[in-house]
């Protein structure tokens, strides 16, 4: 029975995605222009990194290729999380418009319905740009690739995506009580994406501690990057990104707590 329930839930989620895709592709020109716009606009950040490192050569010992590797992975993490977890990112509007009341009346998982309500396929433009950056970073870096380093990159993508989704879920959990989006959470999402273009250690020890023990950002960025770049031979740094599952579990528990105390926002 449990396996059947999981299978039905997955099928429902993909059904939601297919509906979103069908609606999006009704306006193909608008979709492709939006993807192209996001692809080109986000190059501003890359140009800033390129010009700074062209002038100074390195940032605390990190070369252009190494920074671009870091930047591209974080960019992919955020883009995938925003694509998959966009419903939680836009949860404040779902609550304000009374849509969440209707979600609770339906005989399906509320999480699946929220996830399926905002599948942002246009974020594919950011993913494509990140893939190009990643390829360039590999070409100009001197990484000695092993199977564990390949696994490290995969875990950084999975863990980073889960961590950003966790931030969206955490923001949604607080929305149950405020009924409005709390802008400070943008520091954890858009702010983390922006500052994540560089390894965390360049910001000092206090930031390192905060991003390790409060928000486990270093576990999906700094530590696995050290092993990936050959700055550390501690192979277990490569599995640190999976610790994002624990943070996701905490955020999910807060979401469940908020649901139990939710009162209708009206329409």
Coordinates of C-alpha atoms in Angstrom, one line a residue:
X1 CA 0.0 0.0 0.0
X2 CA 2.8 2.4 0.9
X3 CA 4.6 1.7 -2.4
X4 CA 1.4 2.3 -4.3
X5 CA 0.9 5.6 -2.5
X6 CA 4.5 6.7 -3.4
X7 CA 3.9 5.7 -7.0
X8 CA 0.7 7.6 -7.2
X9 CA 2.3 10.7 -5.7
X10 CA 5.2 10.6 -8.2
X11 CA 2.7 10.2 -11.0
X12 CA 0.6 13.1 -9.7
X13 CA 3.7 15.3 -9.6
X14 CA 4.7 14.6 -13.2
X15 CA 1.1 15.2 -14.2
X16 CA 1.3 18.7 -12.7
X17 CA 4.6 19.3 -14.6
X18 CA 3.0 18.1 -17.8
X19 CA 0.2 20.6 -17.3
X20 CA 2.6 23.5 -16.6
X21 CA 4.7 22.5 -19.7
X22 CA 1.7 22.4 -22.0
X23 CA 0.5 25.8 -20.7
X24 CA 4.0 27.3 -21.2
X25 CA 4.5 25.9 -24.7
X26 CA 1.3 27.6 -25.8
X27 CA 3.4 30.7 -26.1
X28 CA 6.6 29.3 -27.6
X29 CA 8.1 32.6 -28.7
X30 CA 7.6 34.1 -25.3
X31 CA 9.1 31.1 -23.6
X32 CA 12.3 31.0 -25.7
X33 CA 12.8 34.8 -25.4
X34 CA 12.5 34.5 -21.6
X35 CA 15.0 31.6 -21.5
X36 CA 17.4 33.6 -23.8
X37 CA 16.9 36.7 -21.6
X38 CA 17.8 34.8 -18.4
X39 CA 20.8 33.2 -20.1
X40 CA 22.2 36.5 -21.3
X41 CA 21.3 38.6 -18.2
X42 CA 23.1 36.3 -15.8
X43 CA 26.4 36.8 -17.7
X44 CA 26.8 40.1 -15.8
X45 CA 28.0 38.2 -12.7
X46 CA 30.4 36.2 -14.8
X47 CA 31.9 39.3 -16.4
X48 CA 32.4 40.8 -12.9
X49 CA 34.4 37.7 -11.8
X50 CA 36.3 37.6 -15.1
X51 CA 37.4 41.3 -15.0
X52 CA 38.4 41.2 -11.3
X53 CA 40.5 38.0 -11.7
X54 CA 42.0 39.3 -15.0
X55 CA 43.2 42.3 -13.0
X56 CA 44.4 40.6 -9.8
X57 CA 45.1 37.1 -11.1
X58 CA 43.6 35.2 -8.1
X59 CA 41.3 35.7 -5.0
X60 CA 43.0 34.3 -1.9
X61 CA 44.8 31.7 -4.1
X62 CA 41.8 30.7 -6.2
X63 CA 42.3 31.1 -10.0
X64 CA 39.7 32.1 -12.5
X65 CA 39.0 28.5 -13.5
X66 CA 38.6 27.4 -9.9
X67 CA 36.2 30.3 -9.1
X68 CA 34.2 29.6 -12.3
X69 CA 33.9 25.9 -11.2
X70 CA 32.5 27.0 -7.8
X71 CA 30.2 29.7 -9.4
X72 CA 28.8 27.3 -12.0
X73 CA 27.9 24.6 -9.5
X74 CA 26.2 27.0 -7.2
X75 CA 24.4 28.5 -10.2
X76 CA 23.1 25.1 -11.2
X77 CA 22.1 24.3 -7.7
X78 CA 20.0 27.5 -7.4
X79 CA 18.5 27.2 -10.9
X80 CA 17.4 23.6 -10.3
X81 CA 16.0 24.4 -6.9
X82 CA 14.1 27.4 -8.3
X83 CA 12.8 25.2 -11.1
X84 CA 11.7 22.3 -8.9
X85 CA 10.8 24.2 -5.7
X86 CA 9.3 27.3 -7.2
X87 CA 6.0 26.7 -5.5
X88 CA 7.6 27.1 -2.1
X89 CA 9.4 30.2 -3.3
X90 CA 6.1 31.7 -4.3
X91 CA 4.2 30.3 -1.4
X92 CA 3.2 33.7 0.1
X93 CA 1.1 34.5 -3.0
X94 CA -0.5 31.1 -2.8
X95 CA -1.6 31.7 0.8
X96 CA -2.7 35.3 0.2
X97 CA -4.9 34.4 -2.7
X98 CA -6.6 31.6 -0.7
X99 CA -5.2 28.9 -3.1
X100 CA -3.7 27.0 -0.1
X101 CA -7.2 26.6 1.3
X102 CA -8.3 24.8 -1.9
X103 CA -5.1 22.7 -1.8
X104 CA -6.0 21.4 1.7
X105 CA -9.5 20.4 0.5
X106 CA -8.0 18.1 -2.2
X107 CA -7.3 14.5 -1.4
X108 CA -3.6 14.7 -2.4
X109 CA -0.4 15.7 -0.7
X110 CA -0.2 19.4 -0.1
X111 CA 3.6 19.4 -0.7
X112 CA 3.1 17.8 -4.2
X113 CA 0.5 20.3 -5.1
X114 CA 2.7 23.2 -4.0
X115 CA 5.7 21.8 -5.9
X116 CA 3.6 21.2 -9.0
X117 CA 1.9 24.6 -9.0
X118 CA 5.1 26.5 -10.0
X119 CA 7.4 24.4 -12.1
X120 CA 9.7 27.1 -13.6
X121 CA 11.0 25.6 -16.8
X122 CA 12.4 29.0 -17.9
X123 CA 15.2 28.5 -15.4
X124 CA 16.7 26.1 -18.0
X125 CA 18.5 29.2 -19.3
X126 CA 20.5 29.6 -16.1
X127 CA 21.3 25.9 -16.1
X128 CA 22.7 26.1 -19.7
X129 CA 24.8 29.0 -18.7
X130 CA 26.1 27.2 -15.7
X131 CA 27.0 24.1 -17.8
X132 CA 29.0 26.3 -20.2
X133 CA 30.9 27.9 -17.2
X134 CA 31.5 24.5 -15.7
X135 CA 33.0 23.2 -18.9
X136 CA 35.3 26.2 -19.2
X137 CA 36.3 25.9 -15.6
X138 CA 37.3 22.3 -16.1
X139 CA 39.3 23.2 -19.3
X140 CA 41.4 25.8 -17.6
X141 CA 41.8 24.1 -14.2
X142 CA 44.3 21.4 -13.4
X143 CA 42.0 18.9 -11.7
X144 CA 43.1 15.3 -11.6
X145 CA 39.8 13.5 -12.1
X146 CA 39.1 10.3 -10.2
X147 CA 35.8 8.5 -9.7
X148 CA 35.5 10.1 -6.2
X149 CA 35.9 13.6 -7.6
X150 CA 33.1 12.8 -10.2
X151 CA 30.9 11.6 -7.3
X152 CA 31.8 14.8 -5.4
X153 CA 30.5 17.0 -8.2
X154 CA 27.3 14.9 -8.4
X155 CA 26.8 15.2 -4.6
X156 CA 27.4 19.0 -4.8
X157 CA 24.6 19.3 -7.3
X158 CA 22.2 17.1 -5.4
X159 CA 23.1 18.6 -2.0
X160 CA 23.1 22.2 -3.2
X161 CA 19.7 21.8 -4.9
X162 CA 18.2 20.3 -1.7
X163 CA 19.7 23.0 0.4
X164 CA 18.2 25.8 -1.7
X165 CA 14.9 24.0 -1.7
X166 CA 15.2 23.8 2.1
X167 CA 15.5 27.6 2.2
X168 CA 12.3 27.9 0.2
X169 CA 10.5 25.5 2.5
X170 CA 11.7 27.4 5.5
X171 CA 10.4 30.6 4.1
X172 CA 7.1 29.0 3.3
X173 CA 6.9 27.6 6.9
X174 CA 7.1 31.2 8.3
X175 CA 4.5 32.4 5.8
X176 CA 1.8 30.3 7.7
X177 CA 2.2 32.8 10.6
X178 CA 3.0 36.1 8.7
X179 CA 0.9 35.6 5.6
X180 CA 3.5 37.6 3.8
X181 CA 6.9 36.8 2.3
X182 CA 9.7 37.7 4.7
X183 CA 12.4 39.5 2.6
X184 CA 15.2 38.6 5.0
X185 CA 15.0 35.0 3.6
X186 CA 16.3 36.3 0.3
X187 CA 19.7 36.5 2.0
X188 CA 19.6 32.7 2.2
X189 CA 18.5 32.2 -1.4
X190 CA 19.5 35.0 -3.8
X191 CA 22.2 36.3 -1.4
X192 CA 23.7 32.8 -1.1
X193 CA 23.7 32.4 -4.8
X194 CA 25.4 35.7 -5.3
X195 CA 28.1 35.3 -2.6
X196 CA 28.5 31.6 -3.6
X197 CA 30.3 32.6 -6.7
X198 CA 33.5 32.6 -4.5
X199 CA 34.6 30.0 -2.0
X200 CA 33.2 30.9 1.4
X201 CA 36.6 31.1 3.1
X202 CA 37.4 34.4 1.3
X203 CA 34.8 36.1 3.6
X204 CA 36.6 35.3 6.8
X205 CA 36.4 32.9 9.7
X206 CA 33.2 34.3 11.3
X207 CA 31.3 33.8 8.0
X208 CA 32.8 30.3 7.8
X209 CA 31.5 29.4 11.2
X210 CA 28.1 30.9 10.5
X211 CA 27.8 29.0 7.2
X212 CA 28.9 25.8 8.8
X213 CA 27.0 25.6 12.1
X214 CA 23.9 27.8 11.5
X215 CA 23.3 27.5 7.7
X216 CA 25.2 24.5 6.4
X217 CA 26.3 26.2 3.3
X218 CA 30.0 25.2 3.5
X219 CA 29.0 21.6 3.4
X220 CA 27.7 21.8 -0.1
X221 CA 30.3 24.4 -1.4
X222 CA 33.5 25.0 0.5
X223 CA 34.5 21.6 1.9
X224 CA 33.7 19.5 -1.2
X225 CA 35.4 22.1 -3.4
X226 CA 38.6 21.7 -1.4
X227 CA 38.7 18.0 -2.2
X228 CA 37.6 18.6 -5.8
X229 CA 40.5 21.2 -6.4
X230 CA 43.1 19.0 -4.8
X231 CA 43.5 21.4 -1.8
X232 CA 42.7 18.6 0.6
X233 CA 43.1 14.8 0.4
X234 CA 40.1 14.1 2.7
X235 CA 37.9 12.2 0.4
X236 CA 35.0 12.3 2.8
X237 CA 34.6 16.0 2.1
X238 CA 33.0 14.8 -1.1
X239 CA 30.0 13.3 0.8
X240 CA 29.4 16.3 3.0
X241 CA 26.8 17.8 0.6
X242 CA 24.4 14.9 1.5
X243 CA 24.2 16.5 5.0
X244 CA 21.7 18.9 3.3
X245 CA 19.1 16.1 3.8
X246 CA 19.3 16.8 7.6
X247 CA 18.6 20.5 7.1
X248 CA 15.8 19.7 4.7
X249 CA 14.3 17.4 7.4
X250 CA 14.4 20.3 9.9
X251 CA 12.7 22.7 7.4
X252 CA 10.1 20.1 6.6
X253 CA 9.3 19.7 10.3
X254 CA 8.8 23.4 10.6
X255 CA 6.6 23.3 7.5
X256 CA 4.5 20.6 9.2
X257 CA 4.3 22.6 12.4
X258 CA 3.1 25.7 10.4
X259 CA 0.4 23.6 8.6
X260 CA -1.0 22.4 12.0
X261 CA -1.3 26.0 13.1
X262 CA -2.5 27.5 9.8
X263 CA -5.7 29.5 9.7
X264 CA -7.4 30.5 6.5
X265 CA -6.1 33.7 4.9
X266 CA -9.4 34.2 3.0
X267 CA -9.4 35.1 -0.6

